[in-house]
Tab-separated table of C-alpha atoms and ligand atoms in Angstrom:
chain	number	residue	atom	x	y	z
A	1	MET	CA	50.729	-31.249	-3.102
A	2	ALA	CA	52.463	-27.403	-3.518
A	3	GLU	CA	51.324	-25.090	-0.985
A	4	GLN	CA	47.547	-24.188	-1.866
A	5	TRP	CA	47.299	-21.015	-0.105
A	6	GLN	CA	49.258	-18.404	0.014
A	7	LYS	CA	49.028	-14.938	1.870
A	8	HIS	CA	49.238	-11.972	-0.277
A	9	ASP	CA	50.351	-8.805	0.385
A	10	MET	CA	47.102	-6.741	1.055
A	11	ASP	CA	48.681	-3.278	0.791
A	12	PHE	CA	46.565	-2.306	-1.808
A	13	LEU	CA	43.560	-1.860	0.489
A	14	GLY	CA	44.939	1.155	1.561
A	15	GLY	CA	44.209	-0.029	5.192
A	16	GLN	CA	40.499	-0.524	4.221
A	17	ARG	CA	38.486	-3.626	5.443
A	18	LEU	CA	35.060	-3.213	4.949
A	19	ARG	CA	34.781	-6.821	7.040
A	20	ARG	CA	36.275	-5.050	10.264
A	21	THR	CA	32.899	-3.180	11.228
A	22	ARG	CA	30.409	-5.894	10.532
A	23	ARG	CA	32.863	-8.515	13.023
A	24	THR	CA	30.112	-8.003	15.680
A	25	ALA	CA	26.826	-7.272	16.671
A	26	TRP	CA	27.491	-3.927	18.631
A	27	SER	CA	29.510	-2.759	15.693
A	28	ARG	CA	26.841	-3.761	12.870
A	29	ALA	CA	24.373	-1.925	15.116
A	30	MET	CA	26.319	0.896	14.953
A	31	VAL	CA	26.881	1.483	11.139
A	32	ARG	CA	23.313	0.191	10.832
A	33	GLU	CA	21.920	2.894	7.851
A	34	THR	CA	18.122	1.874	8.063
A	35	THR	CA	15.688	1.450	10.868
A	36	LEU	CA	12.423	0.161	10.671
A	37	THR	CA	9.733	1.097	13.665
A	38	PRO	CA	6.108	0.174	14.145
A	39	SER	CA	5.309	4.249	13.012
A	40	ASP	CA	6.706	3.059	9.475
A	41	LEU	CA	3.754	0.518	8.939
A	42	ILE	CA	0.581	1.108	7.602
A	43	TRP	CA	-1.953	-1.801	7.835
A	44	PRO	CA	-4.654	-2.675	5.210
A	45	LEU	CA	-7.789	-4.111	6.334
A	46	PHE	CA	-10.602	-5.720	3.785
A	47	VAL	CA	-14.045	-5.130	5.419
A	48	ILE	CA	-17.185	-7.718	5.271
A	49	GLU	CA	-20.673	-7.214	6.165
A	50	GLY	CA	-22.058	-8.895	9.195
A	51	HIS	CA	-21.179	-9.223	13.109
A	52	ASN	CA	-18.416	-11.304	14.135
A	53	GLU	CA	-17.583	-12.048	10.759
A	54	LYS	CA	-14.436	-13.189	9.371
A	55	THR	CA	-13.829	-14.815	5.910
A	56	ALA	CA	-10.371	-16.625	4.843
A	57	ILE	CA	-8.863	-15.079	1.433
A	58	ARG	CA	-7.477	-18.456	-0.456
A	59	THR	CA	-4.310	-16.395	-2.249
A	60	MET	CA	-3.656	-14.718	1.175
A	61	PRO	CA	-2.942	-17.243	4.039
A	62	GLY	CA	-3.371	-15.769	7.591
A	63	VAL	CA	-5.394	-12.514	6.261
A	64	GLN	CA	-9.184	-12.639	6.625
A	65	ARG	CA	-11.788	-10.013	5.564
A	66	LEU	CA	-13.311	-8.734	9.051
A	67	SER	CA	-17.144	-7.348	9.937
A	68	VAL	CA	-16.996	-3.875	11.250
A	69	ASP	CA	-16.855	-4.972	15.043
A	70	LEU	CA	-13.754	-6.856	14.106
A	71	CYS	CA	-11.976	-3.844	12.170
A	72	VAL	CA	-12.609	-2.006	15.435
A	73	GLU	CA	-11.038	-4.648	17.325
A	74	ALA	CA	-8.121	-5.053	15.007
A	75	ALA	CA	-7.537	-1.256	15.005
A	76	ARG	CA	-7.222	-1.506	18.842
A	77	GLN	CA	-4.365	-4.217	18.065
A	78	ALA	CA	-2.638	-1.589	15.660
A	79	ARG	CA	-2.637	1.157	18.059
A	80	ASP	CA	-1.608	-0.887	20.870
A	81	ALA	CA	1.233	-1.937	18.368
A	82	GLY	CA	2.376	1.753	17.347
A	83	ILE	CA	0.593	1.729	13.896
A	84	PRO	CA	-0.078	5.063	12.744
A	85	ALA	CA	-2.678	4.472	10.136
A	86	LEU	CA	-5.108	1.847	8.643
A	87	ALA	CA	-6.260	1.613	5.310
A	88	LEU	CA	-9.403	0.170	4.490
A	89	PHE	CA	-11.019	-1.412	1.460
A	90	PRO	CA	-14.758	-2.723	1.486
A	91	ASN	CA	-15.761	-6.194	-0.238
A	92	THR	CA	-18.959	-4.835	-1.292
A	93	PRO	CA	-22.086	-7.208	-1.522
A	94	ASP	CA	-22.870	-8.407	-4.604
A	95	HIS	CA	-26.422	-6.682	-5.033
A	96	LEU	CA	-25.031	-3.317	-4.094
A	97	ARG	CA	-22.534	-2.851	-6.839
A	98	SER	CA	-23.514	-1.484	-10.043
A	99	GLU	CA	-22.522	-0.154	-13.553
A	100	ASN	CA	-22.576	3.533	-11.932
A	101	GLY	CA	-21.035	2.595	-8.578
A	102	ALA	CA	-23.471	4.556	-6.944
A	103	GLU	CA	-22.592	2.633	-4.028
A	104	ALA	CA	-19.160	4.669	-3.618
A	105	TYR	CA	-21.192	7.486	-2.277
A	106	ASN	CA	-23.705	5.904	-0.225
A	107	PRO	CA	-22.863	7.800	3.408
A	108	ASP	CA	-24.161	4.705	4.478
A	109	ASN	CA	-22.058	2.150	2.671
A	110	LEU	CA	-19.809	-0.743	4.232
A	111	MET	CA	-16.452	1.359	4.059
A	112	CYS	CA	-18.503	4.724	5.708
A	113	ARG	CA	-20.013	2.479	8.553
A	114	ALA	CA	-16.434	1.041	9.084
A	115	LEU	CA	-14.802	4.153	9.346
A	116	SER	CA	-16.975	5.985	11.743
A	117	ALA	CA	-16.639	2.367	13.643
A	118	ILE	CA	-13.341	2.990	13.641
A	119	LYS	CA	-13.012	6.353	14.469
A	120	SER	CA	-15.336	6.732	17.178
A	121	ALA	CA	-13.620	3.391	19.341
A	122	VAL	CA	-10.229	4.059	18.350
A	123	PRO	CA	-9.577	7.845	17.510
A	124	GLU	CA	-5.850	7.759	18.066
A	125	ILE	CA	-5.409	5.703	14.876
A	126	GLY	CA	-5.151	7.478	11.004
A	127	LEU	CA	-7.683	6.404	8.732
A	128	ILE	CA	-7.071	6.164	5.317
A	129	ALA	CA	-9.952	5.301	2.772
A	130	ASP	CA	-9.183	3.990	-0.844
A	131	VAL	CA	-11.235	5.794	-3.358
A	132	ALA	CA	-11.864	3.983	-6.669
A	133	LEU	CA	-14.724	2.237	-8.461
A	134	ASP	CA	-13.714	-0.977	-8.757
A	135	GLU	CA	-14.763	-1.948	-4.873
A	136	TYR	CA	-18.259	-0.750	-5.696
A	137	SER	CA	-19.060	-1.433	-9.616
A	138	SER	CA	-20.099	-4.194	-11.433
A	139	ASP	CA	-17.275	-5.093	-13.696
A	140	GLY	CA	-14.146	-4.376	-11.627
A	141	GLN	CA	-12.727	-1.518	-13.312
A	142	ASP	CA	-11.492	1.701	-11.211
A	143	GLY	CA	-13.594	4.098	-13.768
A	144	LEU	CA	-16.946	4.110	-15.301
A	145	VAL	CA	-17.260	2.173	-18.390
A	146	ARG	CA	-18.701	3.412	-21.822
A	147	ASP	CA	-18.373	0.804	-24.519
A	148	GLY	CA	-15.195	-0.595	-23.480
A	149	GLU	CA	-13.913	2.715	-22.626
A	150	ILE	CA	-12.808	3.963	-19.076
A	151	LEU	CA	-14.348	7.297	-18.816
A	152	ASN	CA	-12.159	9.863	-16.706
A	153	ASP	CA	-13.859	13.003	-16.070
A	154	GLU	CA	-17.148	11.476	-14.921
A	155	THR	CA	-15.455	8.999	-12.898
A	156	VAL	CA	-13.750	11.862	-11.338
A	157	ALA	CA	-17.090	13.205	-10.459
A	158	VAL	CA	-18.259	10.194	-8.604
A	159	MET	CA	-14.931	10.086	-6.632
A	160	ILE	CA	-15.607	13.247	-5.563
A	161	LYS	CA	-18.727	11.907	-3.879
A	162	SER	CA	-17.160	9.116	-2.531
A	163	ALA	CA	-14.385	11.068	-0.936
A	164	LEU	CA	-17.147	13.522	0.476
A	165	VAL	CA	-19.152	10.888	2.494
A	166	GLN	CA	-15.918	8.950	3.471
A	167	SER	CA	-14.220	12.401	4.925
A	168	LYS	CA	-17.745	12.772	6.777
A	169	ALA	CA	-17.510	9.070	8.298
A	170	GLY	CA	-14.121	10.088	9.617
A	171	ALA	CA	-11.561	9.505	7.154
A	172	ASP	CA	-8.260	11.278	7.913
A	173	ILE	CA	-6.437	10.441	4.674
A	174	ILE	CA	-8.164	9.779	1.148
A	175	ALA	CA	-6.458	7.722	-0.920
A	176	PRO	CA	-7.528	8.115	-4.435
A	177	SER	CA	-6.100	4.707	-6.383
A	178	ASP	CA	-7.769	4.991	-9.633
A	179	MET	CA	-5.135	6.793	-11.699
A	180	MET	CA	-7.598	8.891	-13.467
A	181	ASP	CA	-6.511	12.362	-14.757
A	182	GLY	CA	-7.059	15.158	-12.653
A	183	ARG	CA	-8.746	13.398	-9.468
A	184	VAL	CA	-6.605	14.582	-6.698
A	185	GLY	CA	-6.905	18.413	-7.597
A	186	ALA	CA	-10.798	17.779	-7.761
A	187	ILE	CA	-10.624	15.894	-4.482
A	188	ARG	CA	-8.969	18.759	-2.940
A	189	ALA	CA	-10.863	21.387	-4.056
A	190	ALA	CA	-14.250	19.730	-3.040
A	191	LEU	CA	-12.502	18.791	0.430
A	192	ASP	CA	-11.867	22.672	0.959
A	193	ASP	CA	-15.237	23.461	-0.479
A	194	ASN	CA	-17.056	21.494	2.156
A	195	GLY	CA	-15.018	22.008	5.462
A	196	PHE	CA	-12.637	19.187	5.287
A	197	GLU	CA	-9.440	21.490	4.800
A	198	GLN	CA	-7.552	19.138	7.171
A	199	THR	CA	-8.608	15.940	5.123
A	200	GLN	CA	-5.097	14.611	3.895
A	201	ILE	CA	-4.858	13.203	0.108
A	202	MET	CA	-2.340	10.004	-0.075
A	203	ALA	CA	-2.546	9.853	-3.930
A	204	TYR	CA	-1.321	6.654	-5.679
A	205	ALA	CA	0.354	8.748	-7.995
A	206	ALA	CA	2.964	5.860	-9.658
A	207	LYS	CA	0.392	2.918	-9.756
A	208	TYR	CA	1.490	0.450	-12.256
A	209	ALA	CA	-0.495	-1.780	-14.441
A	210	SER	CA	0.525	-5.024	-12.322
A	211	TYR	CA	0.188	-8.665	-12.342
A	212	PHE	CA	0.684	-8.437	-8.518
A	213	TYR	CA	-3.009	-7.194	-7.499
A	214	GLY	CA	-4.165	-10.935	-8.129
A	215	PRO	CA	-5.001	-11.567	-4.291
A	216	PHE	CA	-6.133	-8.170	-3.543
A	217	ARG	CA	-8.930	-8.511	-6.294
A	218	GLU	CA	-9.815	-11.856	-4.588
A	219	ALA	CA	-10.231	-10.286	-1.380
A	220	VAL	CA	-12.414	-7.262	-2.505
A	221	GLY	CA	-14.603	-9.618	-5.119
A	222	SER	CA	-13.332	-7.581	-8.170
A	223	GLY	CA	-11.429	-9.972	-10.078
A	224	SER	CA	-14.038	-12.625	-11.110
A	225	ARG	CA	-15.479	-9.395	-12.938
A	226	LEU	CA	-12.717	-7.783	-14.329
A	227	GLN	CA	-12.645	-8.107	-18.036
A	228	GLY	CA	-9.506	-7.282	-19.794
A	229	ASP	CA	-6.943	-5.108	-17.881
A	230	LYS	CA	-6.132	-1.648	-16.348
A	231	ARG	CA	-3.658	-0.761	-18.728
A	232	THR	CA	-5.087	2.380	-20.107
A	233	TYR	CA	-5.323	4.216	-16.494
A	234	GLN	CA	-2.522	2.042	-14.760
A	235	MET	CA	1.235	2.859	-15.717
A	236	ASP	CA	2.992	0.283	-18.282
A	237	TYR	CA	5.664	-1.298	-15.862
A	238	ALA	CA	8.267	-0.350	-18.538
A	239	ASN	CA	8.042	3.219	-17.217
A	240	SER	CA	9.843	5.259	-14.880
A	241	ASP	CA	10.216	8.908	-16.613
A	242	GLU	CA	6.232	9.040	-16.622
A	243	ALA	CA	6.150	8.281	-13.078
A	244	MET	CA	8.169	11.212	-12.288
A	245	ARG	CA	5.183	13.319	-14.261
A	246	GLU	CA	2.415	11.713	-12.428
A	247	ILE	CA	4.056	12.081	-8.887
A	248	GLU	CA	4.623	16.179	-10.008
A	249	GLN	CA	1.367	16.519	-11.148
A	250	ASP	CA	-0.320	14.637	-8.351
A	251	ILE	CA	1.819	17.272	-5.736
A	252	ALA	CA	0.917	20.286	-8.029
A	253	GLU	CA	-2.882	19.153	-7.597
A	254	GLY	CA	-2.469	19.256	-3.799
A	255	ALA	CA	-1.547	15.820	-2.581
A	256	ASP	CA	0.042	15.823	0.988
A	257	SER	CA	2.080	12.376	0.391
A	258	ILE	CA	2.401	10.201	-2.338
A	259	MET	CA	2.658	6.446	-2.994
A	260	VAL	CA	4.441	3.518	-5.324
A	261	LYS	CA	2.797	0.554	-5.957
A	262	PRO	CA	3.470	-2.306	-5.925
A	263	GLY	CA	6.314	-2.398	-3.833
A	264	LEU	CA	9.592	-4.381	-4.091
A	265	PRO	CA	9.386	-4.397	-7.819
A	266	TYR	CA	9.372	-0.686	-8.134
A	267	LEU	CA	11.956	0.439	-5.639
A	268	ASP	CA	13.576	2.229	-8.322
A	269	ILE	CA	10.719	4.178	-8.664
A	270	VAL	CA	11.002	4.971	-4.923
A	271	ARG	CA	14.449	6.203	-5.056
A	272	ARG	CA	14.153	8.127	-7.893
A	273	ALA	CA	11.152	9.637	-6.129
A	274	ARG	CA	13.004	10.323	-2.964
A	275	ASP	CA	15.727	11.786	-4.928
A	276	SER	CA	13.022	14.165	-7.062
A	277	PHE	CA	10.878	15.124	-4.519
A	278	ASN	CA	10.406	16.394	-1.141
A	279	ILE	CA	7.066	14.917	0.247
A	280	PRO	CA	6.329	11.933	2.292
A	281	ILE	CA	6.505	8.633	-0.172
A	282	TYR	CA	4.499	5.701	0.759
A	283	ALA	CA	5.091	2.302	-0.907
A	284	TYR	CA	2.479	-0.506	-0.917
A	285	GLN	CA	3.828	-3.964	-0.667
A	286	VAL	CA	0.456	-5.348	-2.807
A	287	SER	CA	-1.312	-8.916	-2.064
A	288	GLY	CA	1.117	-10.483	-4.505
A	289	GLU	CA	4.257	-9.817	-2.792
A	290	PHE	CA	3.058	-10.762	0.410
A	291	ALA	CA	1.778	-14.400	-1.171
A	292	MET	CA	5.198	-14.548	-2.597
A	293	ILE	CA	6.637	-14.306	0.665
A	294	GLU	CA	4.165	-16.686	2.395
A	295	LEU	CA	3.665	-19.107	-0.084
A	296	ALA	CA	7.701	-19.495	-0.696
A	297	ALA	CA	7.933	-19.913	3.202
A	298	ALA	CA	5.437	-22.182	3.591
A	299	ALA	CA	6.724	-24.437	0.880
A	300	GLY	CA	10.425	-24.160	2.952
A	301	ALA	CA	12.189	-22.455	0.552
A	302	ILE	CA	13.028	-18.953	2.593
A	303	ASP	CA	12.957	-18.209	6.146
A	304	ARG	CA	9.679	-15.995	6.430
A	305	LYS	CA	10.081	-13.673	9.477
A	306	GLY	CA	13.569	-13.233	8.084
A	307	SER	CA	12.429	-12.376	4.547
A	308	ILE	CA	9.704	-10.086	5.703
A	309	LEU	CA	12.349	-8.010	7.513
A	310	GLU	CA	14.334	-7.758	4.816
A	311	SER	CA	11.743	-6.585	2.116
A	312	LEU	CA	10.582	-4.017	4.743
A	313	HIS	CA	13.760	-2.659	5.530
A	314	ALA	CA	14.391	-2.619	1.510
A	315	PHE	CA	11.746	0.038	1.255
A	316	LYS	CA	13.143	2.147	4.145
A	317	ARG	CA	16.490	1.909	1.922
A	318	ALA	CA	15.261	3.036	-0.888
A	319	GLY	CA	13.644	6.155	0.576
A	320	ALA	CA	9.978	5.264	1.625
A	321	ASN	CA	9.053	6.984	4.829
A	322	GLY	CA	6.640	4.250	5.052
A	323	VAL	CA	4.886	0.909	3.789
A	324	LEU	CA	1.753	-0.484	3.681
A	325	SER	CA	1.936	-4.267	4.241
A	326	TYR	CA	-0.093	-7.041	5.183
A	327	PHE	CA	2.832	-8.069	7.519
A	328	ALA	CA	2.399	-4.585	9.478
A	329	LEU	CA	0.435	-5.904	12.681
A	330	GLU	CA	2.646	-9.049	13.336
A	331	VAL	CA	5.986	-7.042	12.274
A	332	ALA	CA	4.960	-4.049	14.771
A	333	ARG	CA	4.543	-6.380	17.464
A	334	ASP	CA	7.825	-8.191	16.845
A	335	LEU	CA	9.419	-4.749	16.674
A	336	GLY	CA	7.842	-3.640	19.925
A	337	LYS	CA	8.704	-6.885	22.152
B	401	PBG	C1	-7.739	-0.772	-6.564
B	401	PBG	C2	-6.861	-1.205	-5.669
B	401	PBG	C3	-6.034	-2.164	-6.210
B	401	PBG	C4	-5.196	-2.607	-4.894
B	401	PBG	C5	-5.441	-1.308	-4.136
B	401	PBG	N1	-6.306	-0.691	-4.371
B	401	PBG	C6	-6.188	-3.209	-7.218
B	401	PBG	C7	-5.970	-2.824	-8.977
B	401	PBG	O1	-5.650	-1.603	-8.894
B	401	PBG	O2	-6.510	-3.632	-9.313
B	401	PBG	C8	-4.117	-3.296	-4.954
B	401	PBG	C9	-3.591	-3.736	-3.656
B	401	PBG	C10	-2.945	-4.956	-3.520
B	401	PBG	O3	-2.517	-6.188	-4.527
B	401	PBG	O4	-2.628	-5.320	-2.527
B	401	PBG	N2	-8.727	0.460	-6.671
């Protein structure tokens, strides 16, 4: 039973002890490098037809699709919690979906009605309108399809019309999420030509063909329609240099801000973008990431609130200016307490 523990000479530390600043709460608060505030959070909402209607999404516990009147209520809550902007996604009724996605530019579509109702009732909150055809087309692809091919320029022409009706309805930020080439420049030119010089574009610049979008596709009703995948337009998850080219191009075409999506599995892309470009960068904590946290917490595997906050701080640490997150309202409220 010799001496089990012996104090060593610690001179090699040169006086440095990194635990010193971690000892007390006040000191940890003082050296904290990253902060999270409600203004960092953008809240995505799923819109459905009807009045006082909400429907559950099986794979997104706690998230509901809301009818326009309830979206207005949600917008008030978000504003009161200090959230700067909402991102809207419509679940277009089946009978309005078609091969040409014409509902995307119907000025009276669900998306436009939601935008104008929220804009007039809660003008203080920013409205981000997703532009892509999967929410309106019968096949669940983000673009027009001909003989199995996703058409680029023909899709961009439809997106322009969609962006214009959305801007007219009250969208402050147009967010193309489709990954067609040239759509940012084309939408910018169309907005400018039609008196929407002040409408921003948030480009889903580095959007990956991801397995983490599953619950979202259930939420907007595109998943069961989708044949195959989106790999001819969304990016290969193995690539990083290519993401920098996508971002560079979207900035050159006139994007006001860019997005990296999904979020946590792509924090390296957020950091690289932050180091390479001087532009606001947003990350999307997508539906599958939300589901992973919720389902793991429900199973008792992780602490729910703790892991939500940790994940959101990770985005800020990586250099994001803000995060689109389904946790936004809850977290903004908690932060304000
Ligand atoms: C499609 C779109 C998707 C998401 C946002 N816009 C899904 C897809 O590309 O298939 C995913 C968001 C999420 O998973 O939370 N235009």
